[in-house]
Amino acid sequence: MKRTPLTTKTSKSTAQAKPAVKSAAKPAAAAKKSPAKKPAAGKSLPRSVAVSAAPTTHPASKQSQLIALLRSTPGATLAQMMALTGWQAHTVRGMLSGSLRKRLGLNVQAEVSEGLRIYRIVEEGAQ
């Protein structure tokens, strides 16, 4: 292989004739990664706070007002719950299913009476 001497003038032919030199450096992506930080020796991770058996709500919250309405003897219709909270129907139904039934573990039951669906919270053993 015959090498051509490099001159101060660069031309396309000399730029193409240069042999490719591979860099021994790490790829850019690997060089930018930093190792995960570990907690310092002797320090422990924060413990989670103990969860009480029955989560409580703020007395003036819409959720607590809704619970009070559902615990009343006549129960409540979807329209009454929407008027109380100012929420849309799908939001009220989501609150009933997600927060009251699943998260708080309340026994929310629905029955159809006179063509209206009445929702109420039934206490354990009071059926």
XYZ file of C-alpha atoms in Angstrom:
127
model
C 0.000 0.000 0.000
C 1.430 3.277 -1.062
C 0.819 6.302 1.129
C 0.540 9.766 -0.242
C 2.235 12.583 1.639
C -0.125 15.000 3.353
C 0.033 18.582 2.276
C -1.425 21.723 3.780
C -3.968 21.897 1.015
C -6.839 19.496 1.415
C -8.549 18.148 -1.552
C -11.210 15.538 -2.000
C -8.716 12.962 -3.195
C -6.462 13.276 -0.137
C -9.414 13.343 2.256
C -10.718 10.112 0.756
C -7.284 8.499 0.728
C -6.786 8.856 4.496
C -7.112 5.553 6.283
C -9.909 5.345 8.851
C -8.597 5.268 12.394
C -10.741 3.560 14.980
C -11.013 5.328 18.283
C -10.340 3.363 21.418
C -12.767 5.570 23.360
C -16.065 4.242 24.656
C -19.208 4.977 22.660
C -20.900 8.251 23.549
C -23.999 6.578 24.981
C -21.978 4.412 27.353
C -19.783 7.318 28.430
C -22.793 9.454 29.462
C -24.359 6.828 31.715
C -23.639 7.228 35.379
C -23.919 4.378 37.824
C -27.018 4.235 40.001
C -26.567 5.985 43.316
C -26.711 3.739 46.334
C -27.686 4.943 49.780
C -24.725 5.805 51.959
C -23.565 3.163 54.394
C -25.473 3.239 57.662
C -28.494 5.050 56.196
C -31.693 3.142 55.763
C -34.529 3.838 53.386
C -37.582 5.576 54.875
C -40.236 3.210 56.133
C -43.778 3.519 54.917
C -46.335 4.925 57.293
C -48.700 2.377 58.810
C -52.134 2.536 57.185
C -55.119 2.494 59.501
C -57.907 -0.009 58.924
C -60.453 2.666 58.002
C -59.073 5.678 56.123
C -60.734 8.916 57.142
C -61.769 11.859 54.998
C -61.910 15.556 55.728
C -65.385 16.444 57.062
C -65.946 19.214 54.520
C -64.765 17.275 51.458
C -67.120 16.275 48.675
C -66.268 12.646 49.314
C -67.326 12.859 52.971
C -70.535 14.675 52.003
C -71.256 11.933 49.478
C -70.653 9.241 52.128
C -73.036 11.012 54.524
C -75.702 11.191 51.804
C -75.302 7.502 50.971
C -75.471 6.486 54.651
C -78.842 8.215 55.061
C -81.878 5.931 55.207
C -83.386 6.828 51.808
C -80.021 6.638 50.010
C -79.372 8.783 46.949
C -79.938 8.794 43.224
C -77.239 9.610 40.708
C -78.898 12.995 40.038
C -78.826 13.870 43.758
C -75.147 12.963 44.025
C -74.354 15.024 40.916
C -76.187 18.037 42.374
C -74.369 17.698 45.712
C -70.863 17.454 44.266
C -71.181 19.324 40.964
C -69.566 16.335 39.215
C -70.637 14.635 36.013
C -72.288 11.213 36.108
C -69.174 9.253 35.138
C -67.184 10.954 37.899
C -69.775 10.062 40.539
C -69.855 6.440 39.365
C -66.044 6.359 39.412
C -66.047 7.652 42.988
C -68.541 4.971 43.997
C -66.568 2.180 42.403
C -62.973 3.249 42.893
C -62.781 5.260 46.075
C -65.725 4.102 48.145
C -65.876 0.419 47.249
C -62.261 -0.411 46.491
C -60.120 2.043 48.459
C -62.316 2.591 51.520
C -63.937 -0.857 51.432
C -67.496 0.441 51.938
C -70.432 -1.765 50.993
C -72.185 0.400 48.380
C -75.311 -1.251 47.020
C -77.717 -0.154 44.320
C -81.353 -1.096 43.841
C -83.974 -0.012 41.354
C -87.058 1.525 42.939
C -89.842 3.185 40.907
C -87.608 3.306 37.859
C -84.757 5.066 39.688
C -81.514 3.516 40.809
C -80.981 4.221 44.507
C -77.458 3.933 45.948
C -76.776 3.482 49.661
C -74.031 2.321 51.964
C -75.127 -0.766 53.880
C -73.399 -1.423 57.189
C -72.098 -4.930 57.842
C -74.829 -7.262 59.141
C -77.626 -4.711 58.543
C -79.005 -6.302 55.398
